[in-house]
Amino acid sequence: MPHPAAPATPSPVHAGPGGETGLKGGPTSAGHPATTARTETAAPASPTATALHCTPPAWRYPAMARHMHEEGTATVDLVLAASGQVEQAAIKTSTGYDDLDSTALAAARRVQCTAEGGTMAGRHVLLPVMFHLH
């Protein structure tokens, strides 16, 4: 009996006070942090990828947000193309700050994913982007 597909949820993206980003698990060989997510197969007739590996680009904590001590976590809902590029990105959960949400969306749109088996076309991925000043 097939299981319903759940959205993939990569490890959170963190932005530090200097604007650097980091993810749990460390950088990839490309020098960017990597995220990994696992989902179940939607249906045997149309196999979807069971493991996604997504590498977000580097981005900076917005200067005014840092100055205003704005912090929060945005959850971005991504829709992937078959190539692993982002077709659509939308804020699912806001940080409460427009500048942090805009930065999270811009970073999420540049995410590139690869899959272990199956297809990524139309796959939804939830990407938490965390903004915390230390």
PDB file of C-alpha atoms in Angstrom:
ATOM      1  CA  MET A   1       0.000   0.000   0.000  1.00  0.00           C
ATOM      2  CA  PRO A   2       1.613   3.316  -1.012  1.00  0.00           C
ATOM      3  CA  HIS A   3       2.260   6.007   1.566  1.00  0.00           C
ATOM      4  CA  PRO A   4       1.285   9.629   0.916  1.00  0.00           C
ATOM      5  CA  ALA A   5       4.227  11.796  -0.022  1.00  0.00           C
ATOM      6  CA  ALA A   6       5.327  14.226   2.653  1.00  0.00           C
ATOM      7  CA  PRO A   7       7.082  17.488   1.846  1.00  0.00           C
ATOM      8  CA  ALA A   8      10.841  17.188   2.138  1.00  0.00           C
ATOM      9  CA  THR A   9      12.234  19.226   5.019  1.00  0.00           C
ATOM     10  CA  PRO A  10      15.929  20.097   4.732  1.00  0.00           C
ATOM     11  CA  SER A  11      18.031  21.129   7.701  1.00  0.00           C
ATOM     12  CA  PRO A  12      17.535  24.770   8.630  1.00  0.00           C
ATOM     13  CA  VAL A  13      19.631  27.481   7.013  1.00  0.00           C
ATOM     14  CA  HIS A  14      21.197  29.754   9.636  1.00  0.00           C
ATOM     15  CA  ALA A  15      22.378  33.316   9.166  1.00  0.00           C
ATOM     16  CA  GLY A  16      24.929  34.597  11.635  1.00  0.00           C
ATOM     17  CA  PRO A  17      25.584  38.199  12.663  1.00  0.00           C
ATOM     18  CA  GLY A  18      28.216  38.738   9.960  1.00  0.00           C
ATOM     19  CA  GLY A  19      25.851  37.462   7.304  1.00  0.00           C
ATOM     20  CA  GLU A  20      27.490  34.075   6.874  1.00  0.00           C
ATOM     21  CA  THR A  21      25.257  31.067   6.544  1.00  0.00           C
ATOM     22  CA  GLY A  22      25.743  27.608   7.894  1.00  0.00           C
ATOM     23  CA  LEU A  23      23.836  24.380   8.162  1.00  0.00           C
ATOM     24  CA  LYS A  24      24.147  21.514  10.520  1.00  0.00           C
ATOM     25  CA  GLY A  25      26.376  18.992   8.813  1.00  0.00           C
ATOM     26  CA  GLY A  26      29.048  21.332   7.460  1.00  0.00           C
ATOM     27  CA  PRO A  27      29.997  22.597   4.016  1.00  0.00           C
ATOM     28  CA  THR A  28      29.964  20.560   0.839  1.00  0.00           C
ATOM     29  CA  SER A  29      32.868  20.223  -1.543  1.00  0.00           C
ATOM     30  CA  ALA A  30      31.567  23.297  -3.393  1.00  0.00           C
ATOM     31  CA  GLY A  31      32.115  25.350  -0.239  1.00  0.00           C
ATOM     32  CA  HIS A  32      28.399  25.888   0.366  1.00  0.00           C
ATOM     33  CA  PRO A  33      26.380  24.320   3.165  1.00  0.00           C
ATOM     34  CA  ALA A  34      24.221  21.392   2.116  1.00  0.00           C
ATOM     35  CA  THR A  35      20.834  20.172   3.220  1.00  0.00           C
ATOM     36  CA  THR A  36      19.462  16.671   3.079  1.00  0.00           C
ATOM     37  CA  ALA A  37      15.840  15.560   3.237  1.00  0.00           C
ATOM     38  CA  ARG A  38      14.101  12.215   3.033  1.00  0.00           C
ATOM     39  CA  THR A  39      10.549  11.578   1.899  1.00  0.00           C
ATOM     40  CA  GLU A  40       8.462   8.513   1.181  1.00  0.00           C
ATOM     41  CA  THR A  41       7.528   7.339  -2.296  1.00  0.00           C
ATOM     42  CA  ALA A  42       4.137   8.712  -3.398  1.00  0.00           C
ATOM     43  CA  ALA A  43       3.120   5.808  -5.663  1.00  0.00           C
ATOM     44  CA  PRO A  44       4.941   2.930  -7.350  1.00  0.00           C
ATOM     45  CA  ALA A  45       3.615   3.873 -10.827  1.00  0.00           C
ATOM     46  CA  SER A  46       5.152   7.368 -10.591  1.00  0.00           C
ATOM     47  CA  PRO A  47       8.279   7.115  -8.449  1.00  0.00           C
ATOM     48  CA  THR A  48       9.432  10.262  -6.717  1.00  0.00           C
ATOM     49  CA  ALA A  49      12.863  10.860  -5.311  1.00  0.00           C
ATOM     50  CA  THR A  50      13.275   9.284  -1.883  1.00  0.00           C
ATOM     51  CA  ALA A  51      16.266  11.396  -0.818  1.00  0.00           C
ATOM     52  CA  LEU A  52      16.873  14.996  -1.779  1.00  0.00           C
ATOM     53  CA  HIS A  53      20.131  16.872  -1.322  1.00  0.00           C
ATOM     54  CA  CYS A  54      19.756  20.644  -1.617  1.00  0.00           C
ATOM     55  CA  THR A  55      22.570  23.187  -1.580  1.00  0.00           C
ATOM     56  CA  PRO A  56      21.529  26.777  -0.876  1.00  0.00           C
ATOM     57  CA  PRO A  57      23.732  29.682  -1.957  1.00  0.00           C
ATOM     58  CA  ALA A  58      25.529  32.031   0.410  1.00  0.00           C
ATOM     59  CA  TRP A  59      23.581  35.134   1.414  1.00  0.00           C
ATOM     60  CA  ARG A  60      23.927  37.957   3.913  1.00  0.00           C
ATOM     61  CA  TYR A  61      21.921  38.995   6.948  1.00  0.00           C
ATOM     62  CA  PRO A  62      20.237  42.264   5.911  1.00  0.00           C
ATOM     63  CA  ALA A  63      22.166  45.206   7.400  1.00  0.00           C
ATOM     64  CA  MET A  64      19.081  47.060   8.622  1.00  0.00           C
ATOM     65  CA  ALA A  65      17.655  43.880  10.139  1.00  0.00           C
ATOM     66  CA  ARG A  66      20.927  43.361  12.005  1.00  0.00           C
ATOM     67  CA  HIS A  67      20.866  47.007  13.156  1.00  0.00           C
ATOM     68  CA  MET A  68      17.239  46.641  14.332  1.00  0.00           C
ATOM     69  CA  HIS A  69      18.024  43.279  16.029  1.00  0.00           C
ATOM     70  CA  GLU A  70      15.420  41.466  13.920  1.00  0.00           C
ATOM     71  CA  GLU A  71      15.421  37.697  14.310  1.00  0.00           C
ATOM     72  CA  GLY A  72      13.118  34.875  13.289  1.00  0.00           C
ATOM     73  CA  THR A  73      12.597  31.783  11.192  1.00  0.00           C
ATOM     74  CA  ALA A  74      10.957  31.749   7.778  1.00  0.00           C
ATOM     75  CA  THR A  75       9.716  28.520   6.252  1.00  0.00           C
ATOM     76  CA  VAL A  76       9.844  28.640   2.466  1.00  0.00           C
ATOM     77  CA  ASP A  77       7.765  26.229   0.374  1.00  0.00           C
ATOM     78  CA  LEU A  78       9.706  25.310  -2.777  1.00  0.00           C
ATOM     79  CA  VAL A  79       8.374  23.550  -5.861  1.00  0.00           C
ATOM     80  CA  LEU A  80      11.138  21.790  -7.789  1.00  0.00           C
ATOM     81  CA  ALA A  81      11.543  21.232 -11.517  1.00  0.00           C
ATOM     82  CA  ALA A  82      12.770  17.893 -12.877  1.00  0.00           C
ATOM     83  CA  SER A  83      16.268  19.426 -13.070  1.00  0.00           C
ATOM     84  CA  GLY A  84      16.280  20.180  -9.342  1.00  0.00           C
ATOM     85  CA  GLN A  85      15.991  23.935  -9.845  1.00  0.00           C
ATOM     86  CA  VAL A  86      13.318  25.870  -7.978  1.00  0.00           C
ATOM     87  CA  GLU A  87      10.218  26.574 -10.095  1.00  0.00           C
ATOM     88  CA  GLN A  88       8.291  28.373  -7.358  1.00  0.00           C
ATOM     89  CA  ALA A  89       9.073  29.702  -3.886  1.00  0.00           C
ATOM     90  CA  ALA A  90       6.613  31.103  -1.365  1.00  0.00           C
ATOM     91  CA  ILE A  91       6.763  32.008   2.314  1.00  0.00           C
ATOM     92  CA  LYS A  92       4.785  29.418   4.278  1.00  0.00           C
ATOM     93  CA  THR A  93       5.685  30.805   7.714  1.00  0.00           C
ATOM     94  CA  SER A  94       6.923  34.381   8.086  1.00  0.00           C
ATOM     95  CA  THR A  95       9.654  35.732  10.347  1.00  0.00           C
ATOM     96  CA  GLY A  96       7.415  38.717  10.985  1.00  0.00           C
ATOM     97  CA  TYR A  97       9.864  41.000   9.151  1.00  0.00           C
ATOM     98  CA  ASP A  98       9.568  41.821   5.444  1.00  0.00           C
ATOM     99  CA  ASP A  99      13.324  42.216   4.929  1.00  0.00           C
ATOM    100  CA  LEU A 100      14.137  38.817   6.480  1.00  0.00           C
ATOM    101  CA  ASP A 101      11.335  37.146   4.502  1.00  0.00           C
ATOM    102  CA  SER A 102      12.598  38.735   1.254  1.00  0.00           C
ATOM    103  CA  THR A 103      16.133  37.521   1.974  1.00  0.00           C
ATOM    104  CA  ALA A 104      14.862  33.997   2.735  1.00  0.00           C
ATOM    105  CA  LEU A 105      12.879  33.929  -0.537  1.00  0.00           C
ATOM    106  CA  ALA A 106      15.817  35.204  -2.604  1.00  0.00           C
ATOM    107  CA  ALA A 107      18.130  32.564  -1.099  1.00  0.00           C
ATOM    108  CA  ALA A 108      15.542  29.796  -1.544  1.00  0.00           C
ATOM    109  CA  ARG A 109      15.039  30.610  -5.233  1.00  0.00           C
ATOM    110  CA  ARG A 110      18.729  29.818  -5.842  1.00  0.00           C
ATOM    111  CA  VAL A 111      18.593  26.392  -4.181  1.00  0.00           C
ATOM    112  CA  GLN A 112      19.686  23.489  -6.395  1.00  0.00           C
ATOM    113  CA  CYS A 113      18.641  19.967  -5.450  1.00  0.00           C
ATOM    114  CA  THR A 114      19.717  16.524  -6.565  1.00  0.00           C
ATOM    115  CA  ALA A 115      17.879  13.269  -5.953  1.00  0.00           C
ATOM    116  CA  GLU A 116      18.713   9.662  -5.287  1.00  0.00           C
ATOM    117  CA  GLY A 117      16.338   7.874  -7.630  1.00  0.00           C
ATOM    118  CA  GLY A 118      12.949   8.967  -8.914  1.00  0.00           C
ATOM    119  CA  THR A 119      11.870  12.375 -10.125  1.00  0.00           C
ATOM    120  CA  MET A 120      11.862  15.796  -8.515  1.00  0.00           C
ATOM    121  CA  ALA A 121       9.314  17.423 -10.866  1.00  0.00           C
ATOM    122  CA  GLY A 122       6.579  19.089  -8.830  1.00  0.00           C
ATOM    123  CA  ARG A 123       8.104  18.032  -5.512  1.00  0.00           C
ATOM    124  CA  HIS A 124       7.425  20.424  -2.622  1.00  0.00           C
ATOM    125  CA  VAL A 125      10.307  21.067  -0.233  1.00  0.00           C
ATOM    126  CA  LEU A 126       9.947  23.036   3.005  1.00  0.00           C
ATOM    127  CA  LEU A 127      13.094  25.033   3.678  1.00  0.00           C
ATOM    128  CA  PRO A 128      13.420  26.619   7.135  1.00  0.00           C
ATOM    129  CA  VAL A 129      15.647  29.720   7.056  1.00  0.00           C
ATOM    130  CA  MET A 130      16.737  30.906  10.514  1.00  0.00           C
ATOM    131  CA  PHE A 131      17.944  34.431  11.297  1.00  0.00           C
ATOM    132  CA  HIS A 132      19.635  34.721  14.686  1.00  0.00           C
ATOM    133  CA  LEU A 133      22.061  37.317  16.000  1.00  0.00           C
ATOM    134  CA  HIS A 134      24.658  36.041  18.441  1.00  0.00           C
TER     135      HIS A 134
END
